[in-house]
Amino acid sequence: MKFSSKMERCGLSPMRKFNPYADETKARGIKIYHLNIGQPDILTPDAYFQALRDFSEPVLAYCPSTGVPELLDGVRHYYRGIGVELERRDILPTNGGSEALQMTMAALLDDGDEIVIPEPFYPNYHTSVTLAGATIRPLTTCPEENYHYADRARVEACINEHTRAILITNPGNPTGTVLTREELELMLQIAKEHDLFIIVDEVYREFIYDGQPLTSALQYPEFEQNVIIIDSVSKRFSACGARVGLLISKNKAFMSQALKWCQCRLSGSTADQIAAAALYSLDPSYFDAIRDEYRRRRDAMVRKLRAIPGVIFAEPQGAFYLMAALPIDDADRFQMWLLQHFDDNGETVMFSCGEPFYATPGMGKNEVRMAYVLCQEDLERAMDILAKALVEYNKQH
Amino acid sequence: MKFSSKMERCGLSPMRKFNPYADETKARGIKIYHLNIGQPDILTPDAYFQALRDFSEPVLAYCPSTGVPELLDGVRHYYRGIGVELERRDILPTNGGSEALQMTMAALLDDGDEIVIPEPFYPNYHTSVTLAGATIRPLTTCPEENYHYADRARVEACINEHTRAILITNPGNPTGTVLTREELELMLQIAKEHDLFIIVDEVYREFIYDGQPLTSALQYPEFEQNVIIIDSVSKRFSACGARVGLLISKNKAFMSQALKWCQCRLSGSTADQIAAAALYSLDPSYFDAIRDEYRRRRDAMVRKLRAIPGVIFAEPQGAFYLMAALPIDDADRFQMWLLQHFDDNGETVMFSCGEPFYATPGMGKNEVRMAYVLCQEDLERAMDILAKALVEYNKQH
């Protein structure tokens, strides 16, 4: 019995593949600082849980394939706050931002098609592109250039007759790069000139640390027919387990293709969508304290990393990740060694290893992505463990 | 800008495509009896809502990609009750049975592959097969033969070098057909002999009305490497809006392919999975009253339909659907007429039109699927409206 060649080309999540080994490490009594996954420790607003408690329909029925109206209106209210007018039909709630990505790839990409994505990129992009039968044309960036990719010549060098779309993440995961207004406009302009969709993953919109305004590609009406937004309540409201994402586009032809997927899976979760609607009634000031907290964490991690010899990285301006090249041969080997052969006073650390963040073979082997989703004290301790581990690992290898 | 040719080949859900017209009908003050969608009116057990109210984690975090352990153990307990021993790793919770289907098709089917499915079938199968790049090889059945398909010669006539799997629904949607023990064994035997996966959609397992025991293809250990079960809490516990489905298989190679999809979309809903776990602690006797209620409804619908001249159907033995050929030219036209030009004392009816339940072109045009998910009185009234409408429609057309 055979499996799909497309599924065979997909891999397991690099954020999760070391979990079985981590379980063994924990079973030996070792504490692990988890920097491998973007699971924030920020409290989920009580409005969410209150809505779950208040749910009082006697029958837990399917909600509309097109989403719970209260959620659609909550999202419209939120976008109005950043200068974007949406109709209900411009929004399709999804099972997390992940499903919004899956249905976008399924709607746009055919066998043999290409999608341009700056690398390093969020590795799950690879799975949804591959399952659609297409491939990623990587636009390679590097920390020495602050992961800069919004350059007309470099972007256009990746576009050919097979290109169907460009996908960017802003703020960036794993790089933390935040596009300037001019850079975002340039990317939108290139997409329009080449008659391409531009998918903009904006799930980290609120997580920006250097005073920039909240940005969306939807703020540029002249490009709205090309723009597809991936959004989610997961990071914004520290509600990852709600699995409420959003696919947003003013392009009606695209939305009617996406609707086929939505109807095929009938609906999203009724209770989660109703509870997520309540999150959108929070005052925007809710984010101020959270932003300050993440800024402190970023600053702490950057300060500690700068003190470790041989580590190369760019200071992230947004999201809550930092990509770093370590003075080692192979991040996978190093991670396995950290779990199986190293501890500092009974403690060790976990990252996401860098290779699956790249489409170019051989790249990212000595890189790791670290999520600064732990409190400052834990982050500093994790960085101290990393510093000691690097010395010890390079002594042994 | 182009869309995927695979997505272009998909259609909107026949259960939902008339919804915009139904909204207009309702706006004119007309009441619609909805027989078009399998949304039960049975109360969801309070255990579900109690678990939502009790949810007390301060951070709504991702649950494991492999599902909440309490849910896995609840499902194991339930299957033990029907003689099937499962390990946690044999089960992957999904976003409804729909996602279990999507990931199964994505894991098994390549471009140019075929999957054998008895027709009429649940139309959303078409979307997930088509998005994987494959096609359905229909095994045509008819009401005059009680939708019988478990016939070696007829099944084997559909198998060729492109065939990767067989998909059956037991009890059947839309036909209500329930396989005998011998028929199920024959289907499993054929799959094994031809080295094929057999996907068995068992989401209606409890809904059987003629005294049969609860059946699962997993009850046959000799075929367990070929069997993939689609299961769900939606119909079983009248919890469609929970979107908690289950992919179950003892085939480890298959499950590790499916896990890639699970990791790509990170996790299912944490609160819904925890609440769904509570449903599995209900006593099996919970189903007795529900089964009696659906049996009464089936009997009422069958009695009423038998009295309408020209209607051809087979009495369903399970699930809560009935497929019927009506004495009309075109079910789509008839449905539109029912919504736009007919009412009986301000009331009309909605079905699912038959054509998308078939892969063979031209079949099903005069057929409809009716879900008996309304109370007996409403069902009887709906059948009376249908009888009057048929007379009136055939007078006018």
Short mmCIF file of C-alpha atoms in Angstrom, two decimals, chain A residues 1-17 37-45 48-49 52-65 95 98-99 102-103 105-111 113 122 124 127-128 131-133 164 191 195-197 225-226 234-235 238-243 251 253-261 263-272, chain B residues 1-17 37-45 48-49 52-65 95 98-99 102-103 105-111 113 122 124-125 127-128 131-133 164 195-197 225-226 234-235 238-243 251 253-261 263-272:
data_model
loop_
_atom_site.label_atom_id
_atom_site.label_comp_id
_atom_site.label_asym_id
_atom_site.label_seq_id
_atom_site.Cartn_x
_atom_site.Cartn_y
_atom_site.Cartn_z
CA MET A 1 0.00 0.00 0.00
CA LYS A 2 1.45 3.34 -1.09
CA PHE A 3 1.15 6.83 0.30
CA SER A 4 0.78 10.11 -1.53
CA SER A 5 4.11 11.27 -2.98
CA LYS A 6 3.14 14.77 -1.89
CA MET A 7 2.64 13.71 1.74
CA GLU A 8 5.88 11.67 1.56
CA ARG A 9 7.71 14.91 0.70
CA CYS A 10 6.41 16.56 3.89
CA GLY A 11 8.19 16.26 7.21
CA LEU A 12 7.22 16.39 10.83
CA SER A 13 7.13 19.78 12.52
CA PRO A 14 10.62 20.91 13.59
CA MET A 15 8.97 22.58 16.58
CA ARG A 16 7.61 19.25 17.76
CA LYS A 17 9.89 16.51 16.44
CA ILE A 37 7.40 26.55 20.42
CA GLY A 38 5.50 29.84 20.15
CA GLN A 39 3.15 29.08 23.01
CA PRO A 40 2.88 32.36 24.98
CA ASP A 41 2.65 32.21 28.78
CA ILE A 42 0.48 35.37 28.86
CA LEU A 43 -2.91 34.80 30.53
CA THR A 44 -5.82 34.36 28.14
CA PRO A 45 -8.35 37.18 28.76
CA TYR A 48 -12.96 34.06 26.56
CA PHE A 49 -13.69 31.72 29.45
CA LEU A 52 -17.60 29.51 27.29
CA ARG A 53 -19.31 29.47 30.68
CA ASP A 54 -22.22 31.50 29.29
CA PHE A 55 -22.77 29.24 26.29
CA SER A 56 -26.38 28.12 26.71
CA GLU A 57 -27.71 26.63 23.47
CA PRO A 58 -29.33 23.26 24.23
CA VAL A 59 -27.96 21.76 20.99
CA LEU A 60 -24.31 22.34 20.06
CA ALA A 61 -25.09 22.77 16.36
CA TYR A 62 -22.81 23.43 13.39
CA CYS A 63 -22.13 27.12 13.05
CA PRO A 64 -22.26 28.59 9.52
CA SER A 65 -19.41 27.48 7.21
CA ASN A 95 -9.44 26.33 12.42
CA SER A 98 -2.99 27.05 9.92
CA GLU A 99 -6.22 26.11 8.17
CA GLN A 102 -4.02 25.22 4.00
CA MET A 103 -7.09 26.46 2.17
CA MET A 105 -2.58 26.98 -0.86
CA ALA A 106 -5.25 24.52 -1.98
CA ALA A 107 -7.14 27.33 -3.73
CA LEU A 108 -4.15 28.91 -5.49
CA LEU A 109 -1.55 26.25 -6.24
CA ASP A 110 -1.47 23.51 -8.85
CA ASP A 111 1.06 20.80 -9.51
CA ASP A 113 3.35 25.85 -9.55
CA TYR A 122 7.71 29.25 9.15
CA ASN A 124 4.56 24.59 8.16
CA THR A 127 3.64 21.25 4.22
CA SER A 128 0.65 23.17 2.90
CA LEU A 131 0.30 19.04 -0.32
CA ALA A 132 -1.08 21.36 -3.00
CA GLY A 133 1.52 19.90 -5.40
CA ARG A 164 1.33 32.00 -8.61
CA ALA A 191 2.71 41.37 -6.76
CA ASP A 195 -0.51 39.68 -11.50
CA LEU A 196 0.21 37.56 -8.43
CA PHE A 197 -1.60 37.02 -5.17
CA GLN A 225 -7.48 42.52 -5.17
CA ASN A 226 -4.05 40.91 -4.79
CA SER A 234 -3.87 32.57 18.84
CA LYS A 235 -0.96 34.92 19.52
CA SER A 238 -2.79 34.22 23.93
CA ALA A 239 -5.52 31.80 22.86
CA CYS A 240 -3.60 29.27 20.77
CA GLY A 241 -5.85 26.41 21.90
CA ALA A 242 -8.98 28.14 20.58
CA ARG A 243 -7.96 27.34 16.99
CA ASN A 251 -10.94 39.34 -3.80
CA ALA A 253 -13.21 35.13 -6.76
CA PHE A 254 -10.61 33.89 -4.27
CA MET A 255 -13.07 33.89 -1.38
CA SER A 256 -15.55 31.79 -3.35
CA GLN A 257 -12.81 29.21 -4.00
CA ALA A 258 -11.93 29.19 -0.29
CA LEU A 259 -15.61 28.77 0.59
CA LYS A 260 -15.58 25.37 -1.11
CA TRP A 261 -13.03 24.19 1.46
CA GLN A 263 -18.21 23.93 3.18
CA CYS A 264 -16.33 20.66 2.71
CA ARG A 265 -15.39 20.71 6.41
CA LEU A 266 -18.85 22.02 7.32
CA SER A 267 -17.91 24.52 10.02
CA GLY A 268 -15.45 25.61 12.65
CA SER A 269 -16.04 25.14 16.37
CA THR A 270 -19.22 26.90 17.46
CA ALA A 271 -18.24 27.54 21.10
CA ASP A 272 -14.69 28.64 20.23
CA MET B 1 -4.57 35.43 -11.38
CA LYS B 2 -5.43 31.74 -11.62
CA PHE B 3 -6.83 29.26 -9.13
CA SER B 4 -5.91 25.65 -8.58
CA SER B 5 -7.43 23.41 -11.25
CA LYS B 6 -8.16 20.92 -8.46
CA MET B 7 -10.14 23.48 -6.44
CA GLU B 8 -11.89 24.62 -9.65
CA ARG B 9 -13.16 21.05 -10.07
CA CYS B 10 -14.78 21.16 -6.61
CA GLY B 11 -18.26 22.50 -6.03
CA LEU B 12 -20.13 24.08 -3.20
CA SER B 13 -21.85 21.76 -0.73
CA PRO B 14 -25.23 20.58 -2.05
CA MET B 15 -26.45 20.62 1.55
CA ARG B 16 -25.74 24.34 1.78
CA LYS B 17 -25.89 25.81 -1.73
CA ILE B 37 -28.76 19.00 6.55
CA GLY B 38 -27.86 16.32 9.10
CA GLN B 39 -28.08 18.62 12.08
CA PRO B 40 -29.86 16.59 14.80
CA ASP B 41 -32.30 18.35 17.11
CA ILE B 42 -31.44 15.98 20.00
CA LEU B 43 -30.15 17.82 23.09
CA THR B 44 -26.38 17.73 23.54
CA PRO B 45 -25.56 15.95 26.83
CA TYR B 48 -20.25 18.63 27.43
CA PHE B 49 -21.34 22.06 28.65
CA LEU B 52 -16.71 23.84 29.17
CA ARG B 53 -17.86 25.62 32.34
CA ASP B 54 -15.25 23.77 34.40
CA PHE B 55 -12.35 24.63 32.09
CA SER B 56 -9.94 26.46 34.36
CA GLU B 57 -6.50 26.66 32.76
CA PRO B 58 -5.28 30.27 32.92
CA VAL B 59 -3.70 29.98 29.45
CA LEU B 60 -5.70 28.42 26.61
CA ALA B 61 -2.67 26.64 25.17
CA TYR B 62 -2.30 24.40 22.13
CA CYS B 63 -3.22 20.83 22.99
CA PRO B 64 -0.96 18.09 21.63
CA SER B 65 -1.14 17.57 17.84
CA ASN B 95 -11.47 18.96 13.48
CA SER B 98 -14.35 16.06 7.84
CA GLU B 99 -10.72 16.77 8.68
CA GLN B 102 -9.20 15.41 4.33
CA MET B 103 -6.01 14.11 5.93
CA MET B 105 -7.14 11.54 1.22
CA ALA B 106 -4.05 13.76 1.40
CA ALA B 107 -2.03 10.88 2.86
CA LEU B 108 -3.18 8.18 0.41
CA LEU B 109 -3.97 9.76 -2.94
CA ASP B 110 -1.73 11.09 -5.67
CA ASP B 111 -2.53 12.75 -8.96
CA ASP B 113 -5.01 7.83 -8.44
CA TYR B 122 -21.66 11.82 0.88
CA ASN B 124 -17.94 16.14 0.53
CA TYR B 125 -15.93 13.00 -0.27
CA THR B 127 -13.94 17.62 -2.52
CA SER B 128 -11.29 15.92 -0.42
CA LEU B 131 -8.06 18.32 -3.77
CA ALA B 132 -5.65 15.38 -3.42
CA GLY B 133 -5.53 15.20 -7.24
CA ARG B 164 -5.37 3.13 -3.93
CA ASP B 195 -3.50 -4.57 -1.13
CA LEU B 196 -5.73 -1.53 -0.70
CA PHE B 197 -6.64 0.64 2.23
CA GLN B 225 -3.58 -3.16 8.62
CA ASN B 226 -5.93 -2.21 5.79
CA SER B 234 -20.94 15.07 15.99
CA LYS B 235 -23.87 12.73 15.34
CA SER B 238 -25.52 15.52 18.91
CA ALA B 239 -22.45 17.73 19.17
CA CYS B 240 -21.85 18.76 15.55
CA GLY B 241 -20.55 22.18 16.57
CA ALA B 242 -17.79 20.68 18.69
CA ARG B 243 -15.87 19.73 15.55
CA ASN B 251 -1.54 0.88 10.50
CA ALA B 253 2.85 3.80 8.58
CA PHE B 254 -0.45 5.45 7.72
CA MET B 255 -0.75 7.12 11.11
CA SER B 256 2.73 8.62 10.80
CA GLN B 257 1.75 10.15 7.43
CA ALA B 258 -1.43 11.54 8.99
CA LEU B 259 0.59 12.96 11.88
CA LYS B 260 2.37 15.27 9.43
CA TRP B 261 -0.97 16.93 8.67
CA GLN B 263 1.49 18.82 13.18
CA CYS B 264 1.10 21.19 10.22
CA ARG B 265 -2.14 22.53 11.73
CA LEU B 266 -0.60 22.39 15.22
CA SER B 267 -3.57 21.10 17.21
CA GLY B 268 -7.32 20.79 17.49
CA SER B 269 -9.40 22.89 19.89
CA THR B 270 -8.27 22.36 23.46
CA ALA B 271 -11.59 23.13 25.18
CA ASP B 272 -13.67 21.14 22.67
#
